[in-house]
Amino acid sequence: MPPRSTAQRRLLKEYQQLSRDPPEGIIAGPANEDNLFLWDCLLEGPPDTPYQDGVFSATLLFPKDYPLAPPTLKFFPPILHPNIYKDGTVCISILHPPGDDPHQYERAEERWSPVQSVEKILLSVISMLAEPNPESGANIDACKLWRDNRVEFERIVKEDVKKSLSL
């Protein structure tokens, strides 16, 4: 067995920690034991939101230089949310590369840093589902719908919830 890279050792450690003490509403781990860089995740929709009762499938793809660079989180199938691109890719500060934001929307301390963890990422995504940031939207149509027609936005999200449960 070849020696593990720093990234592989870190991912294995994080997986062990998540397995021992998983946060409520989150299941995550490597898609298979031969590749620690691709994880499958199941995230419960947060209570008292349109996403409540949903169980959403996502993947985390880690770069080879993790934890120096952030992973990418993508919902499959995509769900409607102002901070999720139409292809399902999540856009939140914690997943943006470290350092200063070239657009000056985020402070450096809000962006990725090697002290972050898979658990913190997934908890941040659950929080994002509960509290969208339409000022920094990834899906402009979802931002407009959330802002201008909340009833229709919530109706569509509830359809996503039903799909997530195969109903």
mmCIF file of C-alpha atoms in Angstrom:
data_model
loop_
_atom_site.group_PDB
_atom_site.id
_atom_site.type_symbol
_atom_site.label_atom_id
_atom_site.label_comp_id
_atom_site.label_asym_id
_atom_site.label_seq_id
_atom_site.Cartn_x
_atom_site.Cartn_y
_atom_site.Cartn_z
ATOM 1 C CA MET A 1 0.000 0.000 0.000
ATOM 2 C CA PRO A 2 1.558 3.346 -1.027
ATOM 3 C CA PRO A 3 2.014 5.952 1.702
ATOM 4 C CA ARG A 4 -0.923 8.283 2.156
ATOM 5 C CA SER A 5 -0.649 11.952 1.234
ATOM 6 C CA THR A 6 -1.291 14.716 3.767
ATOM 7 C CA ALA A 7 -4.708 15.242 2.164
ATOM 8 C CA GLN A 8 -5.587 11.536 2.429
ATOM 9 C CA ARG A 9 -4.523 11.372 6.093
ATOM 10 C CA ARG A 10 -6.573 14.469 6.893
ATOM 11 C CA LEU A 11 -9.655 13.156 5.047
ATOM 12 C CA LEU A 12 -9.408 9.789 6.777
ATOM 13 C CA LYS A 13 -9.181 11.531 10.157
ATOM 14 C CA GLU A 14 -12.210 13.726 9.364
ATOM 15 C CA TYR A 15 -14.199 10.709 8.186
ATOM 16 C CA GLN A 16 -13.400 8.844 11.396
ATOM 17 C CA GLN A 17 -14.490 11.864 13.466
ATOM 18 C CA LEU A 18 -17.752 12.235 11.520
ATOM 19 C CA SER A 19 -18.447 8.513 11.896
ATOM 20 C CA ARG A 20 -17.871 8.617 15.658
ATOM 21 C CA ASP A 21 -19.879 11.767 16.325
ATOM 22 C CA PRO A 22 -22.076 12.742 13.350
ATOM 23 C CA PRO A 23 -23.945 16.046 13.565
ATOM 24 C CA GLU A 24 -27.713 15.669 13.553
ATOM 25 C CA GLY A 25 -29.159 15.522 10.046
ATOM 26 C CA ILE A 26 -25.839 14.835 8.305
ATOM 27 C CA ILE A 27 -24.376 11.635 6.892
ATOM 28 C CA ALA A 28 -21.158 11.891 4.898
ATOM 29 C CA GLY A 29 -18.219 9.752 3.897
ATOM 30 C CA PRO A 30 -16.084 8.567 1.007
ATOM 31 C CA ALA A 31 -18.095 7.178 -1.909
ATOM 32 C CA ASN A 32 -15.745 4.172 -1.838
ATOM 33 C CA GLU A 33 -12.719 3.209 0.207
ATOM 34 C CA ASP A 34 -10.338 3.497 -2.757
ATOM 35 C CA ASN A 35 -10.935 7.233 -3.220
ATOM 36 C CA LEU A 36 -10.950 9.525 -0.181
ATOM 37 C CA PHE A 37 -11.306 12.592 -2.450
ATOM 38 C CA LEU A 38 -14.960 11.977 -3.415
ATOM 39 C CA TRP A 39 -17.608 11.844 -0.681
ATOM 40 C CA ASP A 40 -21.332 11.177 -0.759
ATOM 41 C CA CYS A 41 -23.456 13.243 1.619
ATOM 42 C CA LEU A 42 -27.060 13.193 2.782
ATOM 43 C CA LEU A 43 -28.311 16.401 4.351
ATOM 44 C CA GLU A 44 -31.658 16.839 6.084
ATOM 45 C CA GLY A 45 -33.506 20.041 5.310
ATOM 46 C CA PRO A 46 -33.495 22.356 8.331
ATOM 47 C CA PRO A 47 -36.689 22.541 10.424
ATOM 48 C CA ASP A 48 -39.061 25.484 9.979
ATOM 49 C CA THR A 49 -37.881 26.089 6.407
ATOM 50 C CA PRO A 50 -39.358 25.039 3.056
ATOM 51 C CA TYR A 51 -36.563 22.405 2.947
ATOM 52 C CA GLN A 52 -37.869 20.722 6.137
ATOM 53 C CA ASP A 53 -38.393 16.953 5.834
ATOM 54 C CA GLY A 54 -36.206 16.763 2.718
ATOM 55 C CA VAL A 55 -33.160 14.531 2.524
ATOM 56 C CA PHE A 56 -30.830 15.964 -0.083
ATOM 57 C CA SER A 57 -28.035 14.070 -1.779
ATOM 58 C CA ALA A 58 -24.758 15.839 -2.482
ATOM 59 C CA THR A 59 -21.153 15.108 -3.344
ATOM 60 C CA LEU A 60 -18.020 16.669 -1.928
ATOM 61 C CA LEU A 61 -15.039 16.673 -4.278
ATOM 62 C CA PHE A 62 -11.749 17.413 -2.549
ATOM 63 C CA PRO A 63 -8.705 18.797 -4.370
ATOM 64 C CA LYS A 64 -5.420 16.888 -4.124
ATOM 65 C CA ASP A 65 -3.975 19.756 -2.028
ATOM 66 C CA TYR A 66 -6.762 19.634 0.581
ATOM 67 C CA PRO A 67 -6.846 21.212 3.206
ATOM 68 C CA LEU A 68 -4.932 24.074 1.574
ATOM 69 C CA ALA A 69 -7.740 24.463 -0.973
ATOM 70 C CA PRO A 70 -11.497 23.982 -0.393
ATOM 71 C CA PRO A 71 -13.639 21.159 -1.744
ATOM 72 C CA THR A 72 -16.615 21.612 -4.078
ATOM 73 C CA LEU A 73 -20.070 20.627 -2.838
ATOM 74 C CA LYS A 74 -22.761 19.796 -5.384
ATOM 75 C CA PHE A 75 -26.372 18.715 -4.834
ATOM 76 C CA PHE A 76 -27.693 15.961 -7.070
ATOM 77 C CA PRO A 77 -30.306 16.497 -8.215
ATOM 78 C CA PRO A 78 -29.956 20.292 -7.964
ATOM 79 C CA ILE A 79 -32.325 22.118 -5.615
ATOM 80 C CA LEU A 80 -33.743 25.615 -5.904
ATOM 81 C CA HIS A 81 -31.870 28.066 -3.685
ATOM 82 C CA PRO A 82 -30.363 31.530 -4.223
ATOM 83 C CA ASN A 83 -26.876 30.275 -3.264
ATOM 84 C CA ILE A 84 -26.902 27.081 -5.342
ATOM 85 C CA TYR A 85 -26.056 27.265 -9.050
ATOM 86 C CA LYS A 86 -28.509 25.643 -11.443
ATOM 87 C CA ASP A 87 -26.116 22.672 -11.807
ATOM 88 C CA GLY A 88 -26.339 22.047 -8.028
ATOM 89 C CA THR A 89 -22.958 23.538 -7.038
ATOM 90 C CA VAL A 90 -23.059 25.380 -3.715
ATOM 91 C CA CYS A 91 -21.710 28.924 -3.543
ATOM 92 C CA ILE A 92 -20.893 30.024 0.009
ATOM 93 C CA SER A 93 -17.947 31.872 1.507
ATOM 94 C CA ILE A 94 -16.466 28.894 3.359
ATOM 95 C CA LEU A 95 -15.998 27.105 0.002
ATOM 96 C CA HIS A 96 -14.242 30.041 -1.692
ATOM 97 C CA PRO A 97 -10.447 29.943 -2.025
ATOM 98 C CA PRO A 98 -8.470 31.439 0.872
ATOM 99 C CA GLY A 99 -7.318 35.034 0.903
ATOM 100 C CA ASP A 100 -8.866 38.320 -0.077
ATOM 101 C CA ASP A 101 -11.995 38.351 -2.245
ATOM 102 C CA PRO A 102 -11.190 40.013 -5.584
ATOM 103 C CA HIS A 103 -14.792 41.332 -5.652
ATOM 104 C CA GLN A 104 -14.595 42.536 -2.023
ATOM 105 C CA TYR A 105 -17.902 40.885 -1.013
ATOM 106 C CA GLU A 106 -16.320 38.699 1.666
ATOM 107 C CA ARG A 107 -13.725 39.194 4.361
ATOM 108 C CA ALA A 108 -10.727 36.841 4.186
ATOM 109 C CA GLU A 109 -11.735 35.222 7.492
ATOM 110 C CA GLU A 110 -15.107 34.187 5.974
ATOM 111 C CA ARG A 111 -13.404 32.264 3.174
ATOM 112 C CA TRP A 112 -11.744 28.848 3.179
ATOM 113 C CA SER A 113 -8.932 28.174 5.593
ATOM 114 C CA PRO A 114 -7.181 24.874 6.406
ATOM 115 C CA VAL A 115 -8.651 24.979 9.928
ATOM 116 C CA GLN A 116 -12.130 24.398 8.447
ATOM 117 C CA SER A 117 -13.472 20.860 8.413
ATOM 118 C CA VAL A 118 -15.939 18.732 6.505
ATOM 119 C CA GLU A 119 -18.309 18.969 9.471
ATOM 120 C CA LYS A 120 -18.132 22.778 9.481
ATOM 121 C CA ILE A 121 -18.737 22.869 5.704
ATOM 122 C CA LEU A 122 -21.825 20.671 5.968
ATOM 123 C CA LEU A 123 -23.205 22.616 8.945
ATOM 124 C CA SER A 124 -22.642 25.841 6.963
ATOM 125 C CA VAL A 125 -24.594 24.394 4.023
ATOM 126 C CA ILE A 126 -27.509 23.466 6.333
ATOM 127 C CA SER A 127 -27.395 27.015 7.713
ATOM 128 C CA MET A 128 -27.329 28.396 4.151
ATOM 129 C CA LEU A 129 -30.469 26.406 3.315
ATOM 130 C CA ALA A 130 -32.199 28.027 6.299
ATOM 131 C CA GLU A 131 -30.926 31.545 5.595
ATOM 132 C CA PRO A 132 -30.283 32.323 1.916
ATOM 133 C CA ASN A 133 -28.079 35.261 0.991
ATOM 134 C CA PRO A 134 -29.780 36.741 -2.096
ATOM 135 C CA GLU A 135 -27.250 39.618 -2.115
ATOM 136 C CA SER A 136 -24.577 37.146 -3.200
ATOM 137 C CA GLY A 137 -26.656 34.923 -5.428
ATOM 138 C CA ALA A 138 -25.471 32.019 -7.541
ATOM 139 C CA ASN A 139 -28.875 31.409 -9.110
ATOM 140 C CA ILE A 140 -30.318 34.775 -10.177
ATOM 141 C CA ASP A 141 -33.745 33.288 -11.000
ATOM 142 C CA ALA A 142 -33.951 31.756 -7.518
ATOM 143 C CA CYS A 143 -32.886 35.084 -5.968
ATOM 144 C CA LYS A 144 -35.643 36.952 -7.816
ATOM 145 C CA LEU A 145 -38.240 34.325 -6.945
ATOM 146 C CA TRP A 146 -37.189 34.273 -3.263
ATOM 147 C CA ARG A 147 -37.339 38.071 -3.100
ATOM 148 C CA ASP A 148 -40.431 38.742 -5.245
ATOM 149 C CA ASN A 149 -42.660 35.665 -4.933
ATOM 150 C CA ARG A 150 -41.863 33.734 -1.749
ATOM 151 C CA VAL A 151 -45.043 31.638 -2.048
ATOM 152 C CA GLU A 152 -44.003 30.284 -5.463
ATOM 153 C CA PHE A 153 -40.398 29.819 -4.281
ATOM 154 C CA GLU A 154 -41.600 27.722 -1.332
ATOM 155 C CA ARG A 155 -43.968 25.710 -3.553
ATOM 156 C CA ILE A 156 -41.087 24.741 -5.869
ATOM 157 C CA VAL A 157 -38.814 23.897 -2.921
ATOM 158 C CA LYS A 158 -41.523 21.673 -1.444
ATOM 159 C CA GLU A 159 -41.622 19.831 -4.789
ATOM 160 C CA ASP A 160 -37.815 19.385 -4.473
ATOM 161 C CA VAL A 161 -38.418 17.971 -0.969
ATOM 162 C CA LYS A 162 -40.919 15.445 -2.348
ATOM 163 C CA LYS A 163 -38.473 14.447 -5.099
ATOM 164 C CA SER A 164 -35.711 14.034 -2.492
ATOM 165 C CA LEU A 165 -37.913 11.486 -0.755
ATOM 166 C CA SER A 166 -38.919 9.823 -4.046
ATOM 167 C CA LEU A 167 -42.584 10.743 -3.515
#
